[in-house]
PDB file of C-alpha atoms in Angstrom:
ATOM      1  CA  UNK A 130      14.267  -1.829   0.108  1.00 69.00           C
ATOM      2  CA  UNK A 131      12.619  -0.425  -2.709  1.00 84.00           C
ATOM      3  CA  UNK A 132      10.350   2.010  -0.759  1.00 90.00           C
ATOM      4  CA  UNK A 133       9.607   5.202  -2.659  1.00 86.00           C
ATOM      5  CA  UNK A 134       8.529   8.395  -0.608  1.00 94.00           C
ATOM      6  CA  UNK A 135       7.975  11.556  -2.120  1.00 94.00           C
ATOM      7  CA  UNK A 136       9.611  14.677   0.100  1.00 93.00           C
ATOM      8  CA  UNK A 137       7.281  17.385  -1.169  1.00 94.00           C
ATOM      9  CA  UNK A 138       4.713  15.833  -0.908  1.00 94.00           C
ATOM     10  CA  UNK A 139       0.850  17.514   1.168  1.00 96.00           C
ATOM     11  CA  UNK A 140       0.852  13.174   2.365  1.00 95.00           C
ATOM     12  CA  UNK A 141       2.622  12.473   5.361  1.00 96.00           C
ATOM     13  CA  UNK A 142       5.462  10.723   5.418  1.00 97.00           C
ATOM     14  CA  UNK A 143       4.508   8.246   7.572  1.00 96.00           C
ATOM     15  CA  UNK A 144       1.173   7.490   5.429  1.00 96.00           C
ATOM     16  CA  UNK A 145       3.682   7.027   2.721  1.00 96.00           C
ATOM     17  CA  UNK A 146       5.909   4.330   3.882  1.00 97.00           C
ATOM     18  CA  UNK A 147       2.859   2.631   4.887  1.00 94.00           C
ATOM     19  CA  UNK A 148       1.228   2.708   0.787  1.00 90.00           C
ATOM     20  CA  UNK A 149       4.851   1.560  -0.332  1.00 93.00           C
ATOM     21  CA  UNK A 150       4.898  -1.678   2.468  1.00 93.00           C
ATOM     22  CA  UNK A 151       1.731  -2.402   1.188  1.00 88.00           C
ATOM     23  CA  UNK A 152       2.328  -1.912  -2.179  1.00 85.00           C
ATOM     24  CA  UNK A 153       4.920  -4.096  -2.089  1.00 89.00           C
ATOM     25  CA  UNK A 154       2.613  -6.562  -0.239  1.00 87.00           C
ATOM     26  CA  UNK A 155       0.516  -6.429  -2.771  1.00 81.00           C
ATOM     27  CA  UNK A 156       1.847  -6.980  -5.897  1.00 79.00           C
ATOM     28  CA  UNK A 157       4.181 -10.070  -4.399  1.00 83.00           C
ATOM     29  CA  UNK A 158       7.586  -8.178  -4.162  1.00 89.00           C
ATOM     30  CA  UNK A 159       7.282  -8.617  -0.329  1.00 90.00           C
ATOM     31  CA  UNK A 160       5.481 -12.424   0.698  1.00 89.00           C
ATOM     32  CA  UNK A 161       4.461 -13.761   3.899  1.00 88.00           C
ATOM     33  CA  UNK A 162       7.131 -14.156   6.805  1.00 91.00           C
ATOM     34  CA  UNK A 163       9.867 -11.700   4.605  1.00 93.00           C
ATOM     35  CA  UNK A 164      11.468  -9.417   6.804  1.00 94.00           C
ATOM     36  CA  UNK A 165      11.090  -5.755   7.196  1.00 96.00           C
ATOM     37  CA  UNK A 166      14.855  -4.065   7.816  1.00 95.00           C
ATOM     38  CA  UNK A 167      15.583  -2.146  11.709  1.00 95.00           C
ATOM     39  CA  UNK A 168      13.469   0.733  11.984  1.00 95.00           C
ATOM     40  CA  UNK A 169      16.804   2.462  12.627  1.00 96.00           C
ATOM     41  CA  UNK A 170      18.443   1.337   9.309  1.00 96.00           C
ATOM     42  CA  UNK A 171      15.466   2.095   7.390  1.00 96.00           C
ATOM     43  CA  UNK A 172      14.879   5.127   8.349  1.00 97.00           C
ATOM     44  CA  UNK A 173      18.828   5.919   7.887  1.00 96.00           C
ATOM     45  CA  UNK A 174      17.945   4.691   4.348  1.00 95.00           C
ATOM     46  CA  UNK A 175      15.144   6.880   3.866  1.00 95.00           C
ATOM     47  CA  UNK A 176      17.307  10.048   5.423  1.00 95.00           C
ATOM     48  CA  UNK A 177      14.014  10.570   7.985  1.00 97.00           C
ATOM     49  CA  UNK A 178      13.079   9.403  11.564  1.00 97.00           C
ATOM     50  CA  UNK A 179      12.997   6.778  13.000  1.00 97.00           C
ATOM     51  CA  UNK A 180      10.388   7.217  15.473  1.00 98.00           C
ATOM     52  CA  UNK A 181       8.282   8.123  11.121  1.00 97.00           C
ATOM     53  CA  UNK A 182       9.111   4.131  10.521  1.00 97.00           C
ATOM     54  CA  UNK A 183       8.154   3.516  13.514  1.00 97.00           C
ATOM     55  CA  UNK A 184       4.888   5.325  13.789  1.00 98.00           C
ATOM     56  CA  UNK A 185       4.131   3.646  10.286  1.00 97.00           C
ATOM     57  CA  UNK A 186       5.212  -0.130  10.848  1.00 97.00           C
ATOM     58  CA  UNK A 187       3.048   0.519  13.499  1.00 96.00           C
ATOM     59  CA  UNK A 188       0.165   1.327  11.997  1.00 96.00           C
ATOM     60  CA  UNK A 189       1.015  -1.429   9.917  1.00 94.00           C
ATOM     61  CA  UNK A 190       0.466  -3.679  12.306  1.00 94.00           C
ATOM     62  CA  UNK A 191      -2.690  -2.272  13.729  1.00 93.00           C
ATOM     63  CA  UNK A 192      -3.961  -2.751   9.859  1.00 89.00           C
ATOM     64  CA  UNK A 193      -2.861  -6.736  10.080  1.00 87.00           C
ATOM     65  CA  UNK A 194      -0.184  -6.104   7.102  1.00 90.00           C
ATOM     66  CA  UNK A 195       2.443  -6.744   9.412  1.00 94.00           C
ATOM     67  CA  UNK A 196       3.753  -8.468  12.805  1.00 93.00           C
ATOM     68  CA  UNK A 197       6.609  -7.761  14.774  1.00 92.00           C
ATOM     69  CA  UNK A 198       8.531 -10.301  16.427  1.00 91.00           C
ATOM     70  CA  UNK A 199      10.203  -8.499  19.786  1.00 91.00           C
ATOM     71  CA  UNK A 200      14.206  -9.125  19.348  1.00 91.00           C
ATOM     72  CA  UNK A 201      13.148 -10.103  15.822  1.00 93.00           C
ATOM     73  CA  UNK A 202      12.144  -7.157  14.531  1.00 94.00           C
ATOM     74  CA  UNK A 203       8.374  -7.278  11.546  1.00 95.00           C
ATOM     75  CA  UNK A 204       7.676  -9.472   9.165  1.00 95.00           C
ATOM     76  CA  UNK A 205       5.125  -9.483   7.121  1.00 93.00           C
ATOM     77  CA  UNK A 206       2.212 -11.076   8.757  1.00 89.00           C
ATOM     78  CA  UNK A 207       2.192 -15.413   8.068  1.00 83.00           C
ATOM     79  CA  UNK A 208      -0.746 -17.144   6.290  1.00 73.00           C
ATOM     80  CA  UNK A 209      -3.429 -15.014   4.246  1.00 72.00           C
ATOM     81  CA  UNK A 210      -3.813 -11.620   6.758  1.00 68.00           C
ATOM     82  CA  UNK A 211      -2.256 -10.048   5.024  1.00 70.00           C
ATOM     83  CA  UNK A 212      -3.812 -10.977   1.829  1.00 74.00           C
ATOM     84  CA  UNK A 213      -7.011 -10.861   2.747  1.00 78.00           C
ATOM     85  CA  UNK A 214      -6.116  -7.345   4.501  1.00 77.00           C
ATOM     86  CA  UNK A 215      -4.900  -6.116   1.235  1.00 78.00           C
ATOM     87  CA  UNK A 216      -7.583  -6.805  -0.617  1.00 84.00           C
ATOM     88  CA  UNK A 217     -10.357  -5.341   1.847  1.00 85.00           C
ATOM     89  CA  UNK A 218      -8.670  -2.450   1.654  1.00 84.00           C
ATOM     90  CA  UNK A 219      -8.709  -2.552  -2.544  1.00 88.00           C
ATOM     91  CA  UNK A 220     -12.141  -3.708  -2.728  1.00 93.00           C
ATOM     92  CA  UNK A 221     -13.301  -0.794  -0.199  1.00 94.00           C
ATOM     93  CA  UNK A 222     -11.152   1.855  -2.413  1.00 93.00           C
ATOM     94  CA  UNK A 223     -12.699   0.811  -5.573  1.00 95.00           C
ATOM     95  CA  UNK A 224     -15.117   0.513  -4.243  1.00 97.00           C
ATOM     96  CA  UNK A 225     -15.397   4.736  -2.971  1.00 97.00           C
ATOM     97  CA  UNK A 226     -14.240   4.919  -5.867  1.00 96.00           C
ATOM     98  CA  UNK A 227     -17.260   3.673  -8.136  1.00 96.00           C
ATOM     99  CA  UNK A 228     -19.091   6.366  -5.343  1.00 97.00           C
ATOM    100  CA  UNK A 229     -17.420   8.773  -6.551  1.00 97.00           C
ATOM    101  CA  UNK A 230     -17.414   8.370 -10.414  1.00 97.00           C
ATOM    102  CA  UNK A 231     -21.905   7.336  -9.772  1.00 97.00           C
ATOM    103  CA  UNK A 232     -21.747  11.196  -7.813  1.00 97.00           C
ATOM    104  CA  UNK A 233     -19.880  12.184 -11.034  1.00 97.00           C
ATOM    105  CA  UNK A 234     -22.380  11.718 -13.377  1.00 97.00           C
ATOM    106  CA  UNK A 235     -21.012   8.591 -14.758  1.00 96.00           C
ATOM    107  CA  UNK A 236     -23.682   5.851 -15.028  1.00 97.00           C
ATOM    108  CA  UNK A 237     -23.149   2.137 -14.373  1.00 96.00           C
ATOM    109  CA  UNK A 238     -22.538   1.236 -17.948  1.00 97.00           C
ATOM    110  CA  UNK A 239     -19.573   3.810 -18.423  1.00 97.00           C
ATOM    111  CA  UNK A 240     -17.879   3.340 -15.289  1.00 96.00           C
ATOM    112  CA  UNK A 241     -17.865  -0.762 -16.537  1.00 96.00           C
ATOM    113  CA  UNK A 242     -16.875   0.387 -19.889  1.00 96.00           C
ATOM    114  CA  UNK A 243     -13.492   2.074 -18.433  1.00 96.00           C
ATOM    115  CA  UNK A 244     -12.617  -0.545 -15.323  1.00 95.00           C
ATOM    116  CA  UNK A 245     -13.151  -2.515 -18.761  1.00 95.00           C
ATOM    117  CA  UNK A 246     -10.711  -0.399 -20.205  1.00 94.00           C
ATOM    118  CA  UNK A 247      -7.614   0.295 -18.240  1.00 93.00           C
ATOM    119  CA  UNK A 248      -7.702  -3.856 -17.121  1.00 92.00           C
ATOM    120  CA  UNK A 249      -7.081  -4.559 -20.671  1.00 92.00           C
ATOM    121  CA  UNK A 250      -4.701  -1.634 -21.246  1.00 90.00           C
ATOM    122  CA  UNK A 251      -2.896  -3.219 -17.636  1.00 83.00           C
ATOM    123  CA  UNK A 252      -3.278  -6.340 -19.135  1.00 81.00           C
ATOM    124  CA  UNK A 253      -1.296  -5.538 -21.938  1.00 79.00           C
ATOM    125  CA  UNK A 254       1.032  -3.560 -19.604  1.00 72.00           C
ATOM    126  CA  UNK A 255       0.126  -0.134 -21.780  1.00 63.00           C
ATOM    127  CA  UNK A 256      -1.416   1.691 -18.062  1.00 50.00           C
ATOM    128  CA  UNK A 257       0.518   4.339 -16.400  1.00 52.00           C
ATOM    129  CA  UNK A 258       1.283   3.029 -12.389  1.00 49.00           C
TER     130      UNK A 258
END
């Protein structure tokens, strides 16, 4: 699994794990119905406490990203639930960024120009992730 954690970051490992799984689901690496590693195996692979993995899975389940089936494991939610949730949180994050930009004095026109430039670079593969 392509989960990356920054052990030196001030961001809690639990939050980093959630974000990493969300990104994998959002970009299609993990598709609807795909299973995630067991709590123990992922904890061992990442060198973190199993309780941290369990907490992350529980948070993602509450957000509608994962669904857990007792005795079977945790899976990316089937249907459109996970995709809709990911898109909605992406939209809210974008709106918060726009609000921040506006409150810092950028005009709507400048914001649009920045967005267009960023997306153009992203489309060409020049923007950094």
